[in-house]
mmCIF file of C-alpha atoms in Angstrom:
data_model
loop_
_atom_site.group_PDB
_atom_site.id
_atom_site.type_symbol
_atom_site.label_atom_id
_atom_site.label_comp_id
_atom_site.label_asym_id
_atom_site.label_seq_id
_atom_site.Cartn_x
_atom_site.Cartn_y
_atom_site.Cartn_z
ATOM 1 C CA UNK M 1 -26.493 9.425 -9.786
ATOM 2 C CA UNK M 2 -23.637 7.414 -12.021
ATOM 3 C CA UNK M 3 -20.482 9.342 -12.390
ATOM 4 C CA UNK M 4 -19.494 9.930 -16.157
ATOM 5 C CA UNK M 5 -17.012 7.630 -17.173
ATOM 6 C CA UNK M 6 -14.045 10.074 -17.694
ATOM 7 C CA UNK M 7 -14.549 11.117 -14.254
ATOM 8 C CA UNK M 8 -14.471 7.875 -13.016
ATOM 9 C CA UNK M 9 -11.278 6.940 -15.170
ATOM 10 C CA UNK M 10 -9.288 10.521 -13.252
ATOM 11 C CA UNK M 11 -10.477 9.733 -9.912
ATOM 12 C CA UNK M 12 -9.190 6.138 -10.065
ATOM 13 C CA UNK M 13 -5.690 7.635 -11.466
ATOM 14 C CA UNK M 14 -5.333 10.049 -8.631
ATOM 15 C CA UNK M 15 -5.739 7.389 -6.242
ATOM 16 C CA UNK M 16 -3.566 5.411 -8.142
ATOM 17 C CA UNK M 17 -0.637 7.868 -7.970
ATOM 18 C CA UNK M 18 -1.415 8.633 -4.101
ATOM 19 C CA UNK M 19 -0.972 4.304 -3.087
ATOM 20 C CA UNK M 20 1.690 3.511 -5.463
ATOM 21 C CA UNK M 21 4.178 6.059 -5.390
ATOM 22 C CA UNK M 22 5.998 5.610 -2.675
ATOM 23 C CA UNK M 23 5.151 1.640 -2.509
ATOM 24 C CA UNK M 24 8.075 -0.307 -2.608
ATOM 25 C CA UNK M 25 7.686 -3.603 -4.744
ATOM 26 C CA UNK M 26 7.751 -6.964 -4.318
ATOM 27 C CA UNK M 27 11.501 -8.325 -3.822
ATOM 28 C CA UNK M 28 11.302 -10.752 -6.738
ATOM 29 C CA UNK M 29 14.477 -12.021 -7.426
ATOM 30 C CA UNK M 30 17.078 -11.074 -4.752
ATOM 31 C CA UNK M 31 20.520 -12.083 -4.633
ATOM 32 C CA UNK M 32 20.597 -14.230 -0.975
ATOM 33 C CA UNK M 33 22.011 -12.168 1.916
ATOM 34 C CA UNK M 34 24.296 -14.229 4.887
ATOM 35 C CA UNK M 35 22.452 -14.675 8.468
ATOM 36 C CA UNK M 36 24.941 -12.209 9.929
ATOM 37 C CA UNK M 37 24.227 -9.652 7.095
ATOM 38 C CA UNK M 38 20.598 -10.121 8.102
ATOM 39 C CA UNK M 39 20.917 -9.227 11.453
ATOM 40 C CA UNK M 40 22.855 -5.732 10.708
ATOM 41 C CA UNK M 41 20.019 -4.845 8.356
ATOM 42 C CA UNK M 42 17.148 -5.694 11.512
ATOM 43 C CA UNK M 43 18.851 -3.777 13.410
ATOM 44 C CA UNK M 44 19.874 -0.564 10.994
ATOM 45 C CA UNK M 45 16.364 -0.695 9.614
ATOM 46 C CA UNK M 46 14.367 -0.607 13.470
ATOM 47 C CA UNK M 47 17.214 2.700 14.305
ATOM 48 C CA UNK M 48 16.322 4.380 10.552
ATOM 49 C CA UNK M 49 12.908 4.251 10.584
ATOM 50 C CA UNK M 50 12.693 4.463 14.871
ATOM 51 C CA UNK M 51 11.350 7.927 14.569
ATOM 52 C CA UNK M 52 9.782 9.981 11.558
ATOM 53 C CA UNK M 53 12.224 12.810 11.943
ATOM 54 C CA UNK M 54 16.070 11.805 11.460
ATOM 55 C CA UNK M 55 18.203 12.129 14.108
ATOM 56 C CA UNK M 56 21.228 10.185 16.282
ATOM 57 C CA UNK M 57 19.336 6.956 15.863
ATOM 58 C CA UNK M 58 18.602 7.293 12.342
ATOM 59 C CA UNK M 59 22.752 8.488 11.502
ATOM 60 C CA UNK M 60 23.369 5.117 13.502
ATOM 61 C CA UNK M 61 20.863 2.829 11.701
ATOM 62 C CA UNK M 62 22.043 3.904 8.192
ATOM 63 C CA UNK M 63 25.665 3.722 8.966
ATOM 64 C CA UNK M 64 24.507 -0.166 10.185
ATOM 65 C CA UNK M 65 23.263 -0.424 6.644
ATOM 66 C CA UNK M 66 26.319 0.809 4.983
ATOM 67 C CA UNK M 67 28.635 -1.682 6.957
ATOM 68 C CA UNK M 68 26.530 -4.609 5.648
ATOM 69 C CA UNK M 69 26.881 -2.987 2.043
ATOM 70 C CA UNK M 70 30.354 -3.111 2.539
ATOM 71 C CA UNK M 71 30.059 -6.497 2.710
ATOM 72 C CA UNK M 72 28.685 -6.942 -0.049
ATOM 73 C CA UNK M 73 25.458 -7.687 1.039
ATOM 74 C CA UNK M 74 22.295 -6.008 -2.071
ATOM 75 C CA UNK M 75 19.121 -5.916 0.250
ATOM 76 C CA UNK M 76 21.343 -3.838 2.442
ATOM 77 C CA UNK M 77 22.435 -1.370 -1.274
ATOM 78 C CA UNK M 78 18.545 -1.496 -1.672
ATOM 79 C CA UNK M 79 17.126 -0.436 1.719
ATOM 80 C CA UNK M 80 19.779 2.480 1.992
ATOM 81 C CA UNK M 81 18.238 3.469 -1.680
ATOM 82 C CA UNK M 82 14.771 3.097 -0.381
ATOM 83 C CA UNK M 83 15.581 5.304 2.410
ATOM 84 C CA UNK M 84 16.890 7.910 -0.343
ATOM 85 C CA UNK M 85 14.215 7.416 -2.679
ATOM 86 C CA UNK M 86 11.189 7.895 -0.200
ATOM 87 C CA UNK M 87 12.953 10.411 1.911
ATOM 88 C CA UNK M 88 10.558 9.607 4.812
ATOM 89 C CA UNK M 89 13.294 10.322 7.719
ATOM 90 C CA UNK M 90 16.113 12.004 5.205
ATOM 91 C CA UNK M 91 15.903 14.138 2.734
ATOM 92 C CA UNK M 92 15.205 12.633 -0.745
ATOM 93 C CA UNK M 93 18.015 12.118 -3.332
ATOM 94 C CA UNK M 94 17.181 10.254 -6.616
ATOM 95 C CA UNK M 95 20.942 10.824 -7.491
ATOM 96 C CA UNK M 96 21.585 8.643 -4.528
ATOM 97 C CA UNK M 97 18.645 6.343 -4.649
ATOM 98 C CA UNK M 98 19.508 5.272 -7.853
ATOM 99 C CA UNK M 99 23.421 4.439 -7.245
ATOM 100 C CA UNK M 100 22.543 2.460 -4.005
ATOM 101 C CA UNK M 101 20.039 0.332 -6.271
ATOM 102 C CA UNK M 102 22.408 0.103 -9.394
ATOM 103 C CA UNK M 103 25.032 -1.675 -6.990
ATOM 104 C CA UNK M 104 22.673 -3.945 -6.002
ATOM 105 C CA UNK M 105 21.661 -4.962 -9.284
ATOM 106 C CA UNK M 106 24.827 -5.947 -10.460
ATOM 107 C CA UNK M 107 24.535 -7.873 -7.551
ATOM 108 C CA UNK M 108 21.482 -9.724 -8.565
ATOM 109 C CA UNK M 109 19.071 -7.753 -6.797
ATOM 110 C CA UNK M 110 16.941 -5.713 -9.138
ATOM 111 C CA UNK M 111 14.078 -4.927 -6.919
ATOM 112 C CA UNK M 112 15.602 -1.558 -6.332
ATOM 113 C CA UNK M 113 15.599 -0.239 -9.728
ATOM 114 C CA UNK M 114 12.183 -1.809 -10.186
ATOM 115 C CA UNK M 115 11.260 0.663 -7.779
ATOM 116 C CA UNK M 116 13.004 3.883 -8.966
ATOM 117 C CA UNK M 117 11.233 2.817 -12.446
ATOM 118 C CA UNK M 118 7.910 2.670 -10.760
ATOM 119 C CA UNK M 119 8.618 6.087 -9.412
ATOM 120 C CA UNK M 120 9.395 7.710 -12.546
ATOM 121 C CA UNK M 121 6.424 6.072 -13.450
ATOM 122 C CA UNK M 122 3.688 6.723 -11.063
ATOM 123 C CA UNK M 123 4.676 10.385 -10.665
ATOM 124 C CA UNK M 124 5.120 10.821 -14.457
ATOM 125 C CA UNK M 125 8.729 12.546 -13.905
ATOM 126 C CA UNK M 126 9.829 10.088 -16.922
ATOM 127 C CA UNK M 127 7.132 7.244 -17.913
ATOM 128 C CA UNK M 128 10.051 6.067 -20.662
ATOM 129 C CA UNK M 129 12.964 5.782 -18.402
ATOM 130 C CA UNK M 130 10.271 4.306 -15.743
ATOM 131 C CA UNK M 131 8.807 1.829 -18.346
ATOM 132 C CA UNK M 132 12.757 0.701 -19.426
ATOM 133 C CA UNK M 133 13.727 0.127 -15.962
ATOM 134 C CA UNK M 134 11.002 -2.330 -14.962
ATOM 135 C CA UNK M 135 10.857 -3.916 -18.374
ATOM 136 C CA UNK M 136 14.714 -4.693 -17.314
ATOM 137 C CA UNK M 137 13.843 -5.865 -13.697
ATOM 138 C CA UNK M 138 11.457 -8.001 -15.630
ATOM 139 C CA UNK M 139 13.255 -9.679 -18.013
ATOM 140 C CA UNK M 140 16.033 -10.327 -14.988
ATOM 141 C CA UNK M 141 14.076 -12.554 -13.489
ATOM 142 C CA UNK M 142 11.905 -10.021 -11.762
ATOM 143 C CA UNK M 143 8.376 -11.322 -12.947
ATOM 144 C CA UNK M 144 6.143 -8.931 -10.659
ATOM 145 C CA UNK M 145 7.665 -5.831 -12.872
ATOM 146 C CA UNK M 146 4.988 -7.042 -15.488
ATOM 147 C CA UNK M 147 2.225 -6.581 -13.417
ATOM 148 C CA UNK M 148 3.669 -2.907 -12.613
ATOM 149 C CA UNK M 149 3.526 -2.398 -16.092
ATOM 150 C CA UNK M 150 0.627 -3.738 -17.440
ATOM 151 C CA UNK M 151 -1.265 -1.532 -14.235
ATOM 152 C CA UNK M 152 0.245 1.438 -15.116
ATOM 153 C CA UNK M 153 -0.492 0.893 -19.045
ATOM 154 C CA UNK M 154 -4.030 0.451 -17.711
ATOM 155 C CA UNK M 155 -4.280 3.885 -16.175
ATOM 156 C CA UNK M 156 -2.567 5.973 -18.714
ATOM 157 C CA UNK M 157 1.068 6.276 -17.122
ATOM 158 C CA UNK M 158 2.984 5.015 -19.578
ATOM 159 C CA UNK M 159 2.439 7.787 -22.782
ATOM 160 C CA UNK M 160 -0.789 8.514 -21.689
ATOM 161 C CA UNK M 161 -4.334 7.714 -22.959
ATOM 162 C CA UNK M 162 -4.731 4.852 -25.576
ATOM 163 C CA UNK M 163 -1.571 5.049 -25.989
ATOM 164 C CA UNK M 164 -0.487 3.968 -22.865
ATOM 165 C CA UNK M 165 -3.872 1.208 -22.766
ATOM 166 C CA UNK M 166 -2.836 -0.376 -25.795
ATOM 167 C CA UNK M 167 0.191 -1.385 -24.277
ATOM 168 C CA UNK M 168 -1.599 -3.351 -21.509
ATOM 169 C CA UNK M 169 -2.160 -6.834 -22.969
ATOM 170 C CA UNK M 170 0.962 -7.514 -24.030
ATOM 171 C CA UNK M 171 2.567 -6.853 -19.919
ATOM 172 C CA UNK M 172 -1.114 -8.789 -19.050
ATOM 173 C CA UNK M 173 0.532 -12.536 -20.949
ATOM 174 C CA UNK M 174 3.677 -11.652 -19.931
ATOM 175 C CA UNK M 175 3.068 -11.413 -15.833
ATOM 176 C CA UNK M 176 0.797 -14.215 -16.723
ATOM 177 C CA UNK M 177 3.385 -16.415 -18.473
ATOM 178 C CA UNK M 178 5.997 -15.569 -15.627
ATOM 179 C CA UNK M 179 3.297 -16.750 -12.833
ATOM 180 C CA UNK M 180 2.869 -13.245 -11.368
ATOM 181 C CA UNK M 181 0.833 -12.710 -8.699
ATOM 182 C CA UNK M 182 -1.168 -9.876 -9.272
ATOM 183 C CA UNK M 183 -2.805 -10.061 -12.480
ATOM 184 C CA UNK M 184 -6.714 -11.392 -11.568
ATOM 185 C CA UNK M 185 -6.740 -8.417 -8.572
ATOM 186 C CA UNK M 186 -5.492 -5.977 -12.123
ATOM 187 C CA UNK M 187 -7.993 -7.899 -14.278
ATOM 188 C CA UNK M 188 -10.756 -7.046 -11.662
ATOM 189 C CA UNK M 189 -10.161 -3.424 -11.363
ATOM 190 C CA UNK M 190 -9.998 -3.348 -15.351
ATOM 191 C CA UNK M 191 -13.526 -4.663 -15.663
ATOM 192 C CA UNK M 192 -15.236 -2.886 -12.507
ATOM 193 C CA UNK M 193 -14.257 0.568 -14.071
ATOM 194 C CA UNK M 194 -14.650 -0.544 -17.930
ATOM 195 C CA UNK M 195 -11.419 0.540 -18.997
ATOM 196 C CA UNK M 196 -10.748 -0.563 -22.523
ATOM 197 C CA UNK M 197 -13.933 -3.157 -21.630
ATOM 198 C CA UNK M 198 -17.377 -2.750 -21.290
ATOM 199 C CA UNK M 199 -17.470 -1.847 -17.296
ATOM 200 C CA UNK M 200 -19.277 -5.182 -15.487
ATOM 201 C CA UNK M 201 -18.912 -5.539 -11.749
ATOM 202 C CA UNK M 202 -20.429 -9.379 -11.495
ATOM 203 C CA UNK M 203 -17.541 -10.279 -13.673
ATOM 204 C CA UNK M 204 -14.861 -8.804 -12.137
ATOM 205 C CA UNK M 205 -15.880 -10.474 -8.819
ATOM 206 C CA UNK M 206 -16.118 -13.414 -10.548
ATOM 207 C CA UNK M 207 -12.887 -13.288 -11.658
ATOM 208 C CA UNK M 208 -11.365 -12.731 -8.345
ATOM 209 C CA UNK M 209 -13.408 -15.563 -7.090
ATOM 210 C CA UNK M 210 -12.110 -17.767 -9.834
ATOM 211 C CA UNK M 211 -8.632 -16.731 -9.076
ATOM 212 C CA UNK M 212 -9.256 -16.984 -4.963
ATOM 213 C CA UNK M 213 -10.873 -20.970 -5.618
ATOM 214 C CA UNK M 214 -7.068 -21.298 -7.444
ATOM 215 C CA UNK M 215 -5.238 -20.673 -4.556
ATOM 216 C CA UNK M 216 -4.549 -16.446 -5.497
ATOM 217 C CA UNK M 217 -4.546 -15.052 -1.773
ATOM 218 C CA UNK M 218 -3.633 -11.164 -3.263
ATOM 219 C CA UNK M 219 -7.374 -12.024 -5.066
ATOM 220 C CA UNK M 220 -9.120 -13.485 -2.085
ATOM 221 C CA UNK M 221 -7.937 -10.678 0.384
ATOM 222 C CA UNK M 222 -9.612 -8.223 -2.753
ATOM 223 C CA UNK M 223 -12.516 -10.007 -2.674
ATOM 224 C CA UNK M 224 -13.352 -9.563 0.224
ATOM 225 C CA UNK M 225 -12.685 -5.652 0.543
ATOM 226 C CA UNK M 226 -14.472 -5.898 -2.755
ATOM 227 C CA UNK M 227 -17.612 -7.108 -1.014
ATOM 228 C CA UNK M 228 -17.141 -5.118 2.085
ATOM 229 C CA UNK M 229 -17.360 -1.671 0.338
ATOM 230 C CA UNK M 230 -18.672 -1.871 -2.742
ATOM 231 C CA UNK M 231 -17.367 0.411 -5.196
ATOM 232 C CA UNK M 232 -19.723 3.458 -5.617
ATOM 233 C CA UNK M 233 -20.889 2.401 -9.401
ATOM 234 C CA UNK M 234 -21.534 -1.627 -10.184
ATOM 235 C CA UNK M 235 -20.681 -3.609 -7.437
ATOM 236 C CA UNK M 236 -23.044 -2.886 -4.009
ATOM 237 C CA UNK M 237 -21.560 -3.530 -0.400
ATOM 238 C CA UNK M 238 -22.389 -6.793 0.446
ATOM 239 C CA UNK M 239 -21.102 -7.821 4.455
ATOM 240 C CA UNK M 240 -23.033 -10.903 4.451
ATOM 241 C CA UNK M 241 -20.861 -12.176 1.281
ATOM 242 C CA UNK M 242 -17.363 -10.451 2.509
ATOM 243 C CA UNK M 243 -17.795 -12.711 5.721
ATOM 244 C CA UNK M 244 -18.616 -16.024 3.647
ATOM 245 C CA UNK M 245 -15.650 -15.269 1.356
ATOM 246 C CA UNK M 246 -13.255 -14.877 4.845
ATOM 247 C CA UNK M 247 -14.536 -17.984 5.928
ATOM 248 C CA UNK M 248 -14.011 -19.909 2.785
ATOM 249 C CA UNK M 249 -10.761 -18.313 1.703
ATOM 250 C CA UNK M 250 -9.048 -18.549 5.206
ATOM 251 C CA UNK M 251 -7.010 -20.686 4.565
ATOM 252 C CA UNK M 252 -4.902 -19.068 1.997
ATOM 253 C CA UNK M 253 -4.357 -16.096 4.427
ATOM 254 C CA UNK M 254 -2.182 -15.009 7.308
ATOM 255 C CA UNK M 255 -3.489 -15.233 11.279
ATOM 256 C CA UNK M 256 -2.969 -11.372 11.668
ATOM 257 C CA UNK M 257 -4.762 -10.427 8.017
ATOM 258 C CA UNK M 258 -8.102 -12.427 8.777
ATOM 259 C CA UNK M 259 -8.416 -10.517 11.849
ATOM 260 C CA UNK M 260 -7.463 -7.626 10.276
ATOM 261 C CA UNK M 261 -10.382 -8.360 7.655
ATOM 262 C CA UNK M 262 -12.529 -9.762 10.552
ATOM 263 C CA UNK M 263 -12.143 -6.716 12.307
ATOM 264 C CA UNK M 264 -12.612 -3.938 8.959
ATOM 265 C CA UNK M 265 -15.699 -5.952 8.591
ATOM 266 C CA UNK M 266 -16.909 -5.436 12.249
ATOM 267 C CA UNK M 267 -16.134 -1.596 11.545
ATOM 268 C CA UNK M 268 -17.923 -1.055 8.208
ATOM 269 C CA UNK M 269 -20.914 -2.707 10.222
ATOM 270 C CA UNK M 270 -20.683 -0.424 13.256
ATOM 271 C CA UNK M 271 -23.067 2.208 14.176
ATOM 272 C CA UNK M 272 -22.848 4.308 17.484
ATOM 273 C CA UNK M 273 -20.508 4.583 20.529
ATOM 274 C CA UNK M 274 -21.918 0.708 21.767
ATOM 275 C CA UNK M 275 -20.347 -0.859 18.715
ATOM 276 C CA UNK M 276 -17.448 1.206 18.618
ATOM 277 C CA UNK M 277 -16.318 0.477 22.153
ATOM 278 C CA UNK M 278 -17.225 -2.976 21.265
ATOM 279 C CA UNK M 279 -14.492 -2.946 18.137
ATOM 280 C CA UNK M 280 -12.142 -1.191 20.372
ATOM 281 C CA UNK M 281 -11.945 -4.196 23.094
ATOM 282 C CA UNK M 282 -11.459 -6.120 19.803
ATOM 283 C CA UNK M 283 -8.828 -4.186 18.635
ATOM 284 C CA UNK M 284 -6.828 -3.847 22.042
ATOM 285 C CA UNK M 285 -6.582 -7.998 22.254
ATOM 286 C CA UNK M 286 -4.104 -7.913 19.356
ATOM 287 C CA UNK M 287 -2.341 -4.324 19.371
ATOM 288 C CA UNK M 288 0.352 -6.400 17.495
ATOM 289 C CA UNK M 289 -1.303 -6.890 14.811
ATOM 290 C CA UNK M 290 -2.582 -3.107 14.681
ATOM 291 C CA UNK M 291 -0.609 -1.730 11.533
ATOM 292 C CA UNK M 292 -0.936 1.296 9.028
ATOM 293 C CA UNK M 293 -2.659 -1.216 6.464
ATOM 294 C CA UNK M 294 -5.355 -2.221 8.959
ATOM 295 C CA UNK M 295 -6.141 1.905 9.591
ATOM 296 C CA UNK M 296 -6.096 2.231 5.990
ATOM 297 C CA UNK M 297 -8.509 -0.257 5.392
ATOM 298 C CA UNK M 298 -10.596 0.759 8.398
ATOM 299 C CA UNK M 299 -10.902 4.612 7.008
ATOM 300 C CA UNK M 300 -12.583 3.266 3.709
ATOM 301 C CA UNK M 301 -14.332 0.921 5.585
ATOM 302 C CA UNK M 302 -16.151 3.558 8.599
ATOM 303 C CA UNK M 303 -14.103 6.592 9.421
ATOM 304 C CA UNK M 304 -16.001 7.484 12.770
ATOM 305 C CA UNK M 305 -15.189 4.089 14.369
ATOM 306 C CA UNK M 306 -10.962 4.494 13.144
ATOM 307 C CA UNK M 307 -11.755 8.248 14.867
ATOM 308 C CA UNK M 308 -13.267 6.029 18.407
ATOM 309 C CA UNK M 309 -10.513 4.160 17.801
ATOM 310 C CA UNK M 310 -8.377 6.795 17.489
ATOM 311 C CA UNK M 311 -9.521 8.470 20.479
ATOM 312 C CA UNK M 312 -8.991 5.241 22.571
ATOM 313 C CA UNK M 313 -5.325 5.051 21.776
ATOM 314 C CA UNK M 314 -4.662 8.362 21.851
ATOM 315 C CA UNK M 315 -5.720 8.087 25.698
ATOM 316 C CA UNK M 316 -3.801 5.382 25.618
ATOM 317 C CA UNK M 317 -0.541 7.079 24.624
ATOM 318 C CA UNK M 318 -1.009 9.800 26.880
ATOM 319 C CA UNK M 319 -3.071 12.381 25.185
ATOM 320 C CA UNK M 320 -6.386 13.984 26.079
ATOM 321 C CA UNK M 321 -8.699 13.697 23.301
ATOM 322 C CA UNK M 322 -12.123 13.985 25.173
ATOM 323 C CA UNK M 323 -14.807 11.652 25.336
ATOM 324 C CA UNK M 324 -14.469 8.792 22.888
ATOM 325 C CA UNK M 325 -17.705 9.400 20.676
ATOM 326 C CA UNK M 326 -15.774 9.040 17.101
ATOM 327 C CA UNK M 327 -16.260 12.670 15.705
ATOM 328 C CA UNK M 328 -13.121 15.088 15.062
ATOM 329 C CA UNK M 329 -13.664 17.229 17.691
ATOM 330 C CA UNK M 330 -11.370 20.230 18.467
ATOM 331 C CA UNK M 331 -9.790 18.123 21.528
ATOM 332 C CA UNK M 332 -9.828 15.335 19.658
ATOM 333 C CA UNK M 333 -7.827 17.178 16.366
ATOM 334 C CA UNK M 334 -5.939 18.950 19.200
ATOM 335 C CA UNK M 335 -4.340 15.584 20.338
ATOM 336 C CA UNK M 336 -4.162 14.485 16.885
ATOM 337 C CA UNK M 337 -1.802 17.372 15.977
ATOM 338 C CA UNK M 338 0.316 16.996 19.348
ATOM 339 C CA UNK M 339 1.027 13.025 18.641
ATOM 340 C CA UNK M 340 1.295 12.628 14.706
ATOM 341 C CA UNK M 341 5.063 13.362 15.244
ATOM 342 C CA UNK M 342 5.613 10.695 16.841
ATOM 343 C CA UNK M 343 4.362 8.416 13.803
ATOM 344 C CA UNK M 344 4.574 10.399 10.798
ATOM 345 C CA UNK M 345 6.815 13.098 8.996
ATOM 346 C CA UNK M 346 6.066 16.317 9.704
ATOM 347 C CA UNK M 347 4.899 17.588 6.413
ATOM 348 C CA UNK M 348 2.194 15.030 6.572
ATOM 349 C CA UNK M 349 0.678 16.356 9.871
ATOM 350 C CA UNK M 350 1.009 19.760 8.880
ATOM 351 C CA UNK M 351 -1.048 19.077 5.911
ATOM 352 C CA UNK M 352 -4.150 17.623 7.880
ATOM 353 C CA UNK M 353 -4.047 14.851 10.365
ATOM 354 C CA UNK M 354 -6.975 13.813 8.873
ATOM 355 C CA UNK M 355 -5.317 11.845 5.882
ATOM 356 C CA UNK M 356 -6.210 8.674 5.879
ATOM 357 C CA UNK M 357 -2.437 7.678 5.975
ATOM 358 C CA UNK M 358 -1.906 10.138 9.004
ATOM 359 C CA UNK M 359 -4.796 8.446 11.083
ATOM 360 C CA UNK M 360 -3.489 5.351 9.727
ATOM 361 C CA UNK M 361 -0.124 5.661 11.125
ATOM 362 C CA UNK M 362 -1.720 7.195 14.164
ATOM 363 C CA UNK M 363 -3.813 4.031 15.226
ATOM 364 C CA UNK M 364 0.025 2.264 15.539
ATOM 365 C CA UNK M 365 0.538 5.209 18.596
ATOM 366 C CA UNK M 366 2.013 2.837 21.541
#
């Protein structure tokens, strides 16, 4: 049965506020930090984010971070605000956060406040402040703040309802003027769902298609998730297609994300404990290139085989989650619950190691 419109329009939001609120953006125009700067900010970042709880490690990677602020270094004033911002491993302060990122935009560097305005945004603590802060980062130089916009004029964040839609053409030209990236994966969601357009899923993969043949990688990678899963309401799942467009739009991505695609593709396929042993031998050939985005992409794509998966690694790691069969079994949850520390903060795993994130950060267990 088709879901109402309206319904339709609030589910997409929700999801919307759950990916990009605590997404950093795109660095966009960055004033250039020296080699040696560089190497303080490896090294404070690995100690910071070594462990999802903060501790010696973390006090030791941040005060790295603060030595190459001293020297005057703005990716280092915009990681430290990132760190503050997100509070994944400290506590959050926007206070903070927001000094750290206006330091390095008088620096040059106004990805940082392109963030904070995208939080504002997102989580509708201040859509004006939000919408003034990336419309700065934009006219800076900052050209993916457009995009940002015009998105979150699509969905209703900035004033809410037509009010916030009518905004969305005039951020649309002005990403597309600036060359932003972004705009034909934006276009594509705006015509799947029909917002302010009549809803038409065989144009909005054409226009990813058009954008992919023009060299957009953001649109072929969309594509083919696009193709892989369907979307519940005008566009079916098509595997066949999601394969050809890998194949023909190779080129224009990374080694690690085709098999990343390659390998969400095998999974939405798989059915039964012979195919997901199968995808876990696949899997354990390139462990490097196992990340949270390929677990996200593998719990829309089949849940039970990122569970097999799950189970595999968990073994792995040193856990006992019972036979690999890829259903949430009590041993399996129980294992679940006793390693999602190690990978996540521990809000998230009280709240159900079941998120998608949680099992997402879980398949990175070494």
């Amino acid at each position: 049965m088709m879901m109402r419109r309206d319904s339709i329009f609030r589910s997409v939001r929700l999801l919307l506020l759950a990916l990009f609120a605590d997404t950093a953006l795109p660095a966009g125009l960055m004033a250039e930090t020296p080699p040696a700067a560089d190497d303080l900010i490896r090294q404070g970042l690995a100690l910071a984010y070594s462990t999802p709880v903060a501790g010696e490690d973390t006090r030791r990677g941040i005060a790295l971070l603060e030595k190459s602020a001293a020297t005057g270094s703005a990716r280092a004033e915009v990681e430290l605000g990132s760190l503050y911002l997100y509070g994944d491993v400290v506590p959050r302060d926007l206070r903070r956060a927001r000094g750290y990122f206006e330091t390095a935009a008088a620096a040059g560097d106004w990805s940082g406040l392109a963030q904070f305005g995208a939080m504002l945004m997102w989580r509708e603590q201040d859509w004006q402040e939000g919408q003034r802060l990336l419309e700065q980062a934009a006219e800076q130089g900052m050209a993916s703040a457009w995009v940002t916009l015009a998105r979150g004029a699509m969905y209703g964040y900035l004033g809410g309802g037509s009010t916030s839609r009518a905004k969305y053409r005039a951020y649309a030209d002005k990403a597309e003027a600036a060359g932003a990236p972004g705009m034909a994966v934006l276009e594509a969601e705006r015509l799947q769902w029909g917002i302010s357009v009549r809803a038409d899923g065989t144009e909005a993969v054409k226009v990813l298609r058009r954008a992919a043949d023009a060299g957009d990688a953001d649109a072929a990678r969309a594509l083919i998730i696009l193709l892989r899963d369907g979307n519940g309401l005008n566009i079916g799942k098509d595997r066949d297609a999601a394969r050809a467009a890998l194949s023909a739009y190779a080129p224009l991505l990374t080694e690690p994300d085709r098999w990343q695609l390659d390998i969400s593709i095998q999974a939405a396929e798989a059915r039964g404990t012979a195919d997901y042993a199968a995808l876990a031998s696949a899997v354990a050939t390139h462990h490097d290139w196992v990340t949270k985005d390929l677990g996200n992409q593998l719990a829309r794509a089949n849940p039970n085989a990122l569970i097999y998966l799950l189970q595999t690694r968990l073994v792995t790691a040193g856990h006992a989650p019972g036979r690999p069969d890829g259903f949430a079994g009590h041993k399996t949850l129980a294992a679940m619950n006793d390693a999602c520390p190690k990978v996540a903060a521990a809000a998230l795993c009280r709240d159900s190691v079941l998120r998608p994130d949680v099992m997402a950060a879980l398949l990175t267990l070494h």
